[in-house]
CSV table of C-alpha atoms in Angstrom, one decimal:
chain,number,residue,atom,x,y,z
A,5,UNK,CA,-9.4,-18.6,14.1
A,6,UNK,CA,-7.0,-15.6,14.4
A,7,UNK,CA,-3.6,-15.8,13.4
A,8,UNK,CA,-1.1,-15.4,16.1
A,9,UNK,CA,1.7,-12.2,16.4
A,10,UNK,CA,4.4,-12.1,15.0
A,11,UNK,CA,5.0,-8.1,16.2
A,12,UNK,CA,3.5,-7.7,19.6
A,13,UNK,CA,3.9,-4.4,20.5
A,14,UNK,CA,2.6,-2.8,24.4
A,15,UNK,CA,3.0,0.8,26.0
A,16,UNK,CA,5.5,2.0,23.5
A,17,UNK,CA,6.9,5.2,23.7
A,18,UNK,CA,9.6,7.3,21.5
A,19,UNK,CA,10.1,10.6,23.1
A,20,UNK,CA,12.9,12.9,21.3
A,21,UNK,CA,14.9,15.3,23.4
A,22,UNK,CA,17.4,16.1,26.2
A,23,UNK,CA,17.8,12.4,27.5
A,24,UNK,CA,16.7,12.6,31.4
A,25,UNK,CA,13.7,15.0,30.3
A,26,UNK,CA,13.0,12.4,27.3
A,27,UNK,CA,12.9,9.3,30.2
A,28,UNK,CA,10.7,11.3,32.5
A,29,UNK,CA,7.5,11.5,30.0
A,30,UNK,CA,6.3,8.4,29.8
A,31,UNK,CA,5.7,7.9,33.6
A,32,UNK,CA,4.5,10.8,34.4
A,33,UNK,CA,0.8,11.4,34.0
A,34,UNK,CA,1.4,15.3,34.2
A,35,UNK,CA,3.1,15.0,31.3
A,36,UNK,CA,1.5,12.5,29.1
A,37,UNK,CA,-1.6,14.9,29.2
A,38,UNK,CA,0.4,17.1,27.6
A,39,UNK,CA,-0.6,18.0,23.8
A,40,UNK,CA,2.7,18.2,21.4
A,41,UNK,CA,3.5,22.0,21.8
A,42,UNK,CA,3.0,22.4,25.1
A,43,UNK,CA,5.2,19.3,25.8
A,44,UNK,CA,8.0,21.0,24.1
A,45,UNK,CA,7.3,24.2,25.5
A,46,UNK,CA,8.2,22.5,29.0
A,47,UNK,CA,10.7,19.7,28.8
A,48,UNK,CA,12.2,20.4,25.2
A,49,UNK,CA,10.9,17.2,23.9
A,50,UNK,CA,8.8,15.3,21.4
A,51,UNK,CA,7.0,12.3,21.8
A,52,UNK,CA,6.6,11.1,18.2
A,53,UNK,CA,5.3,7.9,19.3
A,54,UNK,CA,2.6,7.8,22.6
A,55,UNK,CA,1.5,4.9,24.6
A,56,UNK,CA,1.3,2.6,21.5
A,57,UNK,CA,-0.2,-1.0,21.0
A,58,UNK,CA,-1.0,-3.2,18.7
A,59,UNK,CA,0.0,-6.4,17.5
A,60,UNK,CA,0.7,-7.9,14.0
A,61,UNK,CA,-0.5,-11.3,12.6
A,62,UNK,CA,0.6,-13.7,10.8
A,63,UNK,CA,0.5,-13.7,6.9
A,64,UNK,CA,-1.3,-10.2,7.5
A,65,UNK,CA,-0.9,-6.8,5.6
A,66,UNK,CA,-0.5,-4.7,8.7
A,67,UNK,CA,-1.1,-0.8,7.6
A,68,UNK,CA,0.2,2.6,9.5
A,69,UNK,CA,-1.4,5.2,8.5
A,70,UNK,CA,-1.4,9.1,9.1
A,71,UNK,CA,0.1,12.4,7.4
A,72,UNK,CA,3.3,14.0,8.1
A,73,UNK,CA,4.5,14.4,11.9
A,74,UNK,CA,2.1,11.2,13.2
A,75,UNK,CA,5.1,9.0,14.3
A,76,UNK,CA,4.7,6.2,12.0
A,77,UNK,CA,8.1,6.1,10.1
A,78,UNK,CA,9.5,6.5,13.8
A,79,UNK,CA,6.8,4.0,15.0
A,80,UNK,CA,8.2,1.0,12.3
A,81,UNK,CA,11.8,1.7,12.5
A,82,UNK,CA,11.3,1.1,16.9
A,83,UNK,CA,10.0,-2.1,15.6
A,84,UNK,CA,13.8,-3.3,14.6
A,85,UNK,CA,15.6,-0.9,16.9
A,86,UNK,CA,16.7,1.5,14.3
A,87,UNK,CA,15.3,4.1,16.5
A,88,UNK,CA,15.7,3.1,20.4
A,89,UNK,CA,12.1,3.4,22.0
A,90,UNK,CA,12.0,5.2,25.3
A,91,UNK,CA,10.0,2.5,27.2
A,92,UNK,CA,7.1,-0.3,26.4
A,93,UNK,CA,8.2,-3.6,24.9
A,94,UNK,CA,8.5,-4.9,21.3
A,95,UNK,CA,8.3,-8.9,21.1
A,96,UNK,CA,9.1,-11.0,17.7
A,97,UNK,CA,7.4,-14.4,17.9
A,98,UNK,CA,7.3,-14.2,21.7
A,99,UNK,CA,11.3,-12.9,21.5
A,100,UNK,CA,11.9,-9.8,23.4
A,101,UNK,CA,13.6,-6.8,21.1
A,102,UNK,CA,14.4,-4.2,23.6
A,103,UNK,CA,17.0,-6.9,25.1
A,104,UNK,CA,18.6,-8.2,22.0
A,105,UNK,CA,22.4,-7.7,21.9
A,106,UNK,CA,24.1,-6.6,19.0
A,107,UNK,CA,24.3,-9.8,17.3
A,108,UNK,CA,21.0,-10.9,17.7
A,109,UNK,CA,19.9,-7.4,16.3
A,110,UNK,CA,21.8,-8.0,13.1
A,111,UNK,CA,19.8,-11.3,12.7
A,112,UNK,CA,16.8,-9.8,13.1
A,113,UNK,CA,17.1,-7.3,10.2
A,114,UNK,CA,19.1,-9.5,8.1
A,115,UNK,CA,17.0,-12.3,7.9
A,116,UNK,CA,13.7,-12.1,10.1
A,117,UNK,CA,13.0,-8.4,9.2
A,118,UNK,CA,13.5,-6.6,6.1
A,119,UNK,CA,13.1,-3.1,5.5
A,120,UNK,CA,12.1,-1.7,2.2
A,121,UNK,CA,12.6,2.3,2.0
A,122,UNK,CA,10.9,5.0,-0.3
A,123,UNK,CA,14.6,5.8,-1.5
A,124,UNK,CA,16.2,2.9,-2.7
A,125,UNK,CA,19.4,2.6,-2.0
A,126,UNK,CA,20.6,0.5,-4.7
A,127,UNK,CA,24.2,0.0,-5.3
A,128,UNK,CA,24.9,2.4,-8.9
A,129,UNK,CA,27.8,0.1,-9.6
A,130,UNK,CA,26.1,-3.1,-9.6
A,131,UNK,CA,23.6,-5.1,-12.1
A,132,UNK,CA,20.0,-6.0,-11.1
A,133,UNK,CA,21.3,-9.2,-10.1
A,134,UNK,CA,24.0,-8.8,-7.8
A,135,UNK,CA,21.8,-5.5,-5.8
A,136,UNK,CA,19.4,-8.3,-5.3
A,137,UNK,CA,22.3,-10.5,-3.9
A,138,UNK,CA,23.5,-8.2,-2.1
A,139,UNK,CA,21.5,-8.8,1.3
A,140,UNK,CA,22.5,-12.7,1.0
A,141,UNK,CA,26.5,-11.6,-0.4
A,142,UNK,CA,26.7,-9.7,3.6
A,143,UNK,CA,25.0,-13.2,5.0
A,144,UNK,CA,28.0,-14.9,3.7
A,145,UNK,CA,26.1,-17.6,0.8
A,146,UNK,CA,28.5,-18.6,-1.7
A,147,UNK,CA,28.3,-16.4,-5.3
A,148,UNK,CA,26.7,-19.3,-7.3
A,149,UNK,CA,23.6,-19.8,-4.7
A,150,UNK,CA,23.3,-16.4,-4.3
A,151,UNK,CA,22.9,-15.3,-7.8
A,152,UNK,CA,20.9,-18.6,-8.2
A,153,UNK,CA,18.2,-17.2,-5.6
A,154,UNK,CA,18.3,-13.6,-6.6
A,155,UNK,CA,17.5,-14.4,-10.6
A,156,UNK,CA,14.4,-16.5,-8.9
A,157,UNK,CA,13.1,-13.5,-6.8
A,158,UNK,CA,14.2,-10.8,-10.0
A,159,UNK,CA,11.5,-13.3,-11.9
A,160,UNK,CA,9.0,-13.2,-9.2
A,161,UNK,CA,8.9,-8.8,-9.1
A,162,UNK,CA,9.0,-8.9,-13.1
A,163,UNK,CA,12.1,-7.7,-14.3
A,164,UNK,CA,13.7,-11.2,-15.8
A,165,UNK,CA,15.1,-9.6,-18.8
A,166,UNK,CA,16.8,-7.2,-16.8
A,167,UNK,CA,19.4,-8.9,-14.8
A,168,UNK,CA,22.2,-7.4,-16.0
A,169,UNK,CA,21.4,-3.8,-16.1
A,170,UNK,CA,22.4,-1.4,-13.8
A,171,UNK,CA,19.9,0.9,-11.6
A,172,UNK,CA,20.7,4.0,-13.5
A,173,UNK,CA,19.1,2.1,-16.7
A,174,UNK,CA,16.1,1.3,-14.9
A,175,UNK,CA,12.7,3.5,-14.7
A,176,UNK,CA,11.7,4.5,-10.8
A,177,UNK,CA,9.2,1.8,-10.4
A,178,UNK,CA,12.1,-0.9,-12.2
A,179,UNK,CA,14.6,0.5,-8.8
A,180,UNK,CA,11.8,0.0,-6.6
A,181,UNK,CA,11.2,-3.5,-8.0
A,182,UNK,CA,14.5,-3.8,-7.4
A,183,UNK,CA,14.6,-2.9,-4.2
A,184,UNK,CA,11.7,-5.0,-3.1
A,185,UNK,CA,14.1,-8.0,-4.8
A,186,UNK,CA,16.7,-7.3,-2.4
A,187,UNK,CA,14.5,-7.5,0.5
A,188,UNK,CA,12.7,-10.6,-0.6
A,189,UNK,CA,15.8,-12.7,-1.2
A,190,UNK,CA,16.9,-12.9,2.3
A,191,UNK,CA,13.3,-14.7,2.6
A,192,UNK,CA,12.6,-12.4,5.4
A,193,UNK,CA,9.5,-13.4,8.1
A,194,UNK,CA,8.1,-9.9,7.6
A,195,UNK,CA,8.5,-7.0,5.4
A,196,UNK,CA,8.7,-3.9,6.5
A,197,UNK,CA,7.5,-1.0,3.9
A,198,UNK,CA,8.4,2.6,4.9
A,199,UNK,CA,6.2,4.7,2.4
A,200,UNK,CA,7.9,2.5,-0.9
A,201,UNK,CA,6.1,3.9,-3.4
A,202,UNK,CA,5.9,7.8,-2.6
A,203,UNK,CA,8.3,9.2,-5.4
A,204,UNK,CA,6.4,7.3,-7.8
A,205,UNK,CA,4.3,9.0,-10.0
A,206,UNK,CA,0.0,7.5,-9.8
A,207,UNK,CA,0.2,4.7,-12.5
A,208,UNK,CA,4.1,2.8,-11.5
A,209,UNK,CA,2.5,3.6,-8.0
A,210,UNK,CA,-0.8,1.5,-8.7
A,211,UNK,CA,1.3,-1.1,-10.5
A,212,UNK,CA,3.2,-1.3,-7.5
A,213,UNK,CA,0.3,-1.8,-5.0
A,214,UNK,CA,-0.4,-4.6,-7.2
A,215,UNK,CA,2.4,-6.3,-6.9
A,216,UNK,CA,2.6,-6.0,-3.4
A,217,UNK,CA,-1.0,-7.4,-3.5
A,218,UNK,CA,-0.3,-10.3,-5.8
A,219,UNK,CA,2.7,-11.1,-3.6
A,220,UNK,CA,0.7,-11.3,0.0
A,221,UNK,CA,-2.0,-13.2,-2.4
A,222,UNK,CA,0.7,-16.2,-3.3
A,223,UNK,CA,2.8,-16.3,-0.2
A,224,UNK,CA,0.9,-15.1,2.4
A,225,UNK,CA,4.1,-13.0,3.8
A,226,UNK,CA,3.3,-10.5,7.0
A,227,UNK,CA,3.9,-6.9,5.7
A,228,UNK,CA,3.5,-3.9,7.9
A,229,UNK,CA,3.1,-1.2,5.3
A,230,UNK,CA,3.2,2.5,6.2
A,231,UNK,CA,1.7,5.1,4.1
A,232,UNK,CA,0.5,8.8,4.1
A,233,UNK,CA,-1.9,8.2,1.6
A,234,UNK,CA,-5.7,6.8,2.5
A,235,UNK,CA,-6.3,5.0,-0.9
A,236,UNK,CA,-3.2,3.0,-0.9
A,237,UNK,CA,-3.9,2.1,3.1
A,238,UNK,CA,-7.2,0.8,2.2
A,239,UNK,CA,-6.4,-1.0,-1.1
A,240,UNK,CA,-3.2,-3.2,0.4
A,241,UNK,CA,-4.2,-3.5,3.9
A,242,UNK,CA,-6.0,-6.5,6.2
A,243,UNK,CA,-6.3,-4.1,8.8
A,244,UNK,CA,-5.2,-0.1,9.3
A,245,UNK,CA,-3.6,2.1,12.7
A,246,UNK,CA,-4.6,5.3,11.8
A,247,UNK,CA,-2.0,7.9,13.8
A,248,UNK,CA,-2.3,11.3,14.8
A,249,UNK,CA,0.3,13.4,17.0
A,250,UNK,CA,2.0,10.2,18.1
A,251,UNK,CA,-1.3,8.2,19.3
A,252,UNK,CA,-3.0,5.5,17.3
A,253,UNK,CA,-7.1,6.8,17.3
A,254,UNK,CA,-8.2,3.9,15.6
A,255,UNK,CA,-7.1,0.3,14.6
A,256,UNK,CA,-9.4,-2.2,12.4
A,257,UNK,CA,-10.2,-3.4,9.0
A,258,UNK,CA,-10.4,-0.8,5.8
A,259,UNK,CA,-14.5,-1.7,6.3
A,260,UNK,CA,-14.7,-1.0,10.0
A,261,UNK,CA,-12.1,2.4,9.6
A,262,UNK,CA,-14.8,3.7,6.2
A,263,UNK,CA,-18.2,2.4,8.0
A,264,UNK,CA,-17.4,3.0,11.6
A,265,UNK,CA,-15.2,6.1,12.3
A,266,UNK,CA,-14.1,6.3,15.9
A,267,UNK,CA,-13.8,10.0,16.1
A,268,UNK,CA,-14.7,13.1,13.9
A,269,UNK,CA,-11.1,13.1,12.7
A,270,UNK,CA,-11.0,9.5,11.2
A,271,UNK,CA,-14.8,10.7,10.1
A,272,UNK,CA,-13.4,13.8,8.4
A,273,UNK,CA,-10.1,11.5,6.8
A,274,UNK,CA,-12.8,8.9,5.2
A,275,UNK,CA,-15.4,11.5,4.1
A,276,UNK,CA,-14.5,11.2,0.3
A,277,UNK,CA,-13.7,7.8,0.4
A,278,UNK,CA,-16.7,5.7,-1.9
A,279,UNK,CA,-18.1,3.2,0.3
A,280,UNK,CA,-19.3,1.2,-1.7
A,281,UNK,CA,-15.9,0.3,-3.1
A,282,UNK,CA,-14.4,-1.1,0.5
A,283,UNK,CA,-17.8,-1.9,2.5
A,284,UNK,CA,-18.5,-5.6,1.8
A,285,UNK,CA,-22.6,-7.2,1.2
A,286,UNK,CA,-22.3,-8.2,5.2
A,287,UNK,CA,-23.0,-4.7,6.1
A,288,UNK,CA,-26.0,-4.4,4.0
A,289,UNK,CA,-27.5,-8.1,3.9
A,290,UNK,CA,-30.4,-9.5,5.5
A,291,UNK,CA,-31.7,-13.1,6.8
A,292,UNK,CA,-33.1,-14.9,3.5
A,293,UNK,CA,-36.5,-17.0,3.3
A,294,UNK,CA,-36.8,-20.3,2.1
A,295,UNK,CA,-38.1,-19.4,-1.6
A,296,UNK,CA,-34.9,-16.4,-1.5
A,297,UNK,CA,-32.0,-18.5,-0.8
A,298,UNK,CA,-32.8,-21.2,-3.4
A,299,UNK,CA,-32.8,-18.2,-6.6
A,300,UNK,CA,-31.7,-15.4,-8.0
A,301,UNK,CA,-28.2,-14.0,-8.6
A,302,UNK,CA,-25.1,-14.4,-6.5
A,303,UNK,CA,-22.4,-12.7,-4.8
A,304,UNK,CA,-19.9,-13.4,-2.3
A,305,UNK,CA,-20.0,-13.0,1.1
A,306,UNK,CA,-16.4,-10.7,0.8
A,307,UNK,CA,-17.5,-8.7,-2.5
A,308,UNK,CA,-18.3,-5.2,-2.1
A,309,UNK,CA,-21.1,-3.1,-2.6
A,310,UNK,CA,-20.3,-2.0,-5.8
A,311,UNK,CA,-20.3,-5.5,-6.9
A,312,UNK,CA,-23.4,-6.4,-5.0
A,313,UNK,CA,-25.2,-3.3,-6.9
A,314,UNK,CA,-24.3,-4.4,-10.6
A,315,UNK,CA,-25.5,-7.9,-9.5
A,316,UNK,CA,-29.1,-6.7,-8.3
A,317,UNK,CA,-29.0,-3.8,-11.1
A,318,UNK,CA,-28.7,-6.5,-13.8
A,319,UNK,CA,-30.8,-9.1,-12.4
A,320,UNK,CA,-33.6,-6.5,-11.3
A,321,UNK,CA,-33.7,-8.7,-8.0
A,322,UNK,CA,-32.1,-8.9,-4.8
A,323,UNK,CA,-29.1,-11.0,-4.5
A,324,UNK,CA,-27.8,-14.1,-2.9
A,325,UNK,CA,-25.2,-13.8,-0.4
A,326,UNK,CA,-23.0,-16.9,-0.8
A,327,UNK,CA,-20.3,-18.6,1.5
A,328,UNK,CA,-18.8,-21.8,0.6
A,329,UNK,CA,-21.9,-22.9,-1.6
A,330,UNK,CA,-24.0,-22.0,1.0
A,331,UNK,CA,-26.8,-18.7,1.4
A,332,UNK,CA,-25.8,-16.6,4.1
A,333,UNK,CA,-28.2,-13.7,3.3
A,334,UNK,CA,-29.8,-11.8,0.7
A,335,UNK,CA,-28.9,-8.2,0.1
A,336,UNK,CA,-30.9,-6.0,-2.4
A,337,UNK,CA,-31.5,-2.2,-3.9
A,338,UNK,CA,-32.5,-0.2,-0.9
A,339,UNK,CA,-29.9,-1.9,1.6
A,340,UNK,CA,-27.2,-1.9,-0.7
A,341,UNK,CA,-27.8,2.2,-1.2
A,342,UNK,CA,-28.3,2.9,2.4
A,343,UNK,CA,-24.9,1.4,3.0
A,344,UNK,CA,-23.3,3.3,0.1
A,345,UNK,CA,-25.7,6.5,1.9
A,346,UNK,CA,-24.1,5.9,5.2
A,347,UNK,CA,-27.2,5.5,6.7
A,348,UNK,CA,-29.6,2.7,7.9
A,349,UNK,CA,-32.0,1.2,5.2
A,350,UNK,CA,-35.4,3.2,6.6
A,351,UNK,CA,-33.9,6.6,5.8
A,352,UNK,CA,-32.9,5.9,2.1
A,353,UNK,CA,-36.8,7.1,1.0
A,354,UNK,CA,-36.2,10.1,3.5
């Protein structure tokens, strides 16, 4: 059953620029054909965010996706009104954003949506502790509470031990830890991450992933998670929008984006991507016979192809597909190299 929406977003639009010219674009079909530089060229604007929908689901990693100039830093700060859209209409469990007065706005970001930046932001002056009160300190709880519910989140991102120091004592990936405190103690409904882990050099940056992983694993917290970088998309994400110039030109799972590219540029962004670490043994498995599905070596219906091919490589059989205790398929050497390939199971020989 699908989880319903949390975000449900429809039509949206950001268009920077001279305000009246800025209103005019997204009604105007003339102008909407428009590619970015000849849009400037005649109104003087940008439209960093085009005709975009999607919706997020419950308890889902929700990835944006797409190098520099895309729109998807603009596209996730519309989501809380930290950039005004231009038109189309952002809901929060059914709640329309675009008419929330100022109040209601502050309640959003304070406790329903919490925002978790590539720079940090952390107060120099304050310990660990009390920069992870900090968001709970501004919703008025009482110091004892507070601190009591920040030393519980600081234990949950690994850095009990460290309560008491201040950021400037603390490695990169300890401040981002940090900051991903703060944001968690407010016990937000969703998390928003705007390219976190950037500045990070590759190993704090995996670590970080992780915990970002470990935390969706245990709490089953909605994240929408934006990202320049195609590894990290596919490694934290339930499902990817992959941008371009404003539009979103394809939304799905890491499997579908890697073995089902919509157009040659999400074909040319996957090229180098090993298949066989995100496509799953669904892609490559087959209907089992009677004598198959009662032997042999098992995997599980969500494990990848990599997985699948040490199974059947140490076996020297195929392998059972299994779904709660039951044989959903059998997938074996020539199917599970024609998915890793790219190509159907005949041409493999070829």
């Amino acid at each position: 059953m699908t989880e319903p929406s949390v975000f449900a977003v429809q039509d949206l639009w950001k268009v920077f620029g001279p305000p009246r010219a800025a209103a005019r674009v997204p009604g105007s079909p003339e102008l909407t054909a428009l590619g970015p530089a000849e849009l400037r060229e005649r109104t003087g604007c940008t439209a960093a965010v085009r005709d975009v929908s999607f919706d997020v689901r419950r308890g889902e990693v929700f990835v944006v996706m797409g190098l520099s100039g895309s729109g998807k830093s603009t596209l996730v700060r519309c989501l809380t009104r930290l950039i005004e859209p231009t038109s189309g209409t952002i809901s929060i469990d059914g709640e329309d954003v675009l008419s929330m007065d100022r109040a209601r706005l502050r309640e959003l970001r304070r406790h329903r949506a919490s925002m978790v930046f590539q720079h940090f932001g952390l107060l120099p002056h304050r310990s660990v502790l009390d920069n992870v009160a900090y968001g709970l300190e501004i919703q008025g709880m009482g110091r004892a509470e507070r601190r009591a519910r920040a030393a519980e989140v600081v234990a949950k991102v690994g850095l009990e031990g460290l309560e008491h120091r201040r950021p400037g004592q603390l490695s990169g990936g300890q401040q981002q830890r940090v900051g991903l405190a703060r944001a968690l103690a407010v016990d937000p409904e969703v998390l928003l991450f705007d390219e976190p882990f950037s500045a990070l050099d590759p190993l704090i940056r995996r670590d970080m992933q992780d915990e970002v992983c470990r935390l969706h694993r245990e709490e089953g917290r909605t994240m929408v998670f934006i990202t320049h970088d195609l590894s990290e998309a596919l490694r934290v994400g339930d499902r990817i929008a992959l941008m371009r110039d404003g539009r979103i030109v394809q939304l799905g799972t890491p499997e579908e984006i890697v073995g089902s590219p919509a157009d040659d540029y999400v074909r040319d962004f996957v090229r180098d991507v090993p298949r066989e670490q995100v496509m799953t043994v669904r892609t490559a498995m087959r209907p089992a016979d009677e004598d198959e599905a009662s032997s042999g070596p098992e995997v599980a219906s969500d494990a990848t192809v990599a997985v699948a091919i040490d199974a059947v490589a140490r076996a020297g059989a195929p392998a059972r597909v299994v779904e709660n205790g039951r044989c959903v398929g059998i997938v074996d050497h020539a199917a599970l190299l024609a998915v890793v390939a790219g190509v159907r199971v005949g041409e493999v020989a070829a």
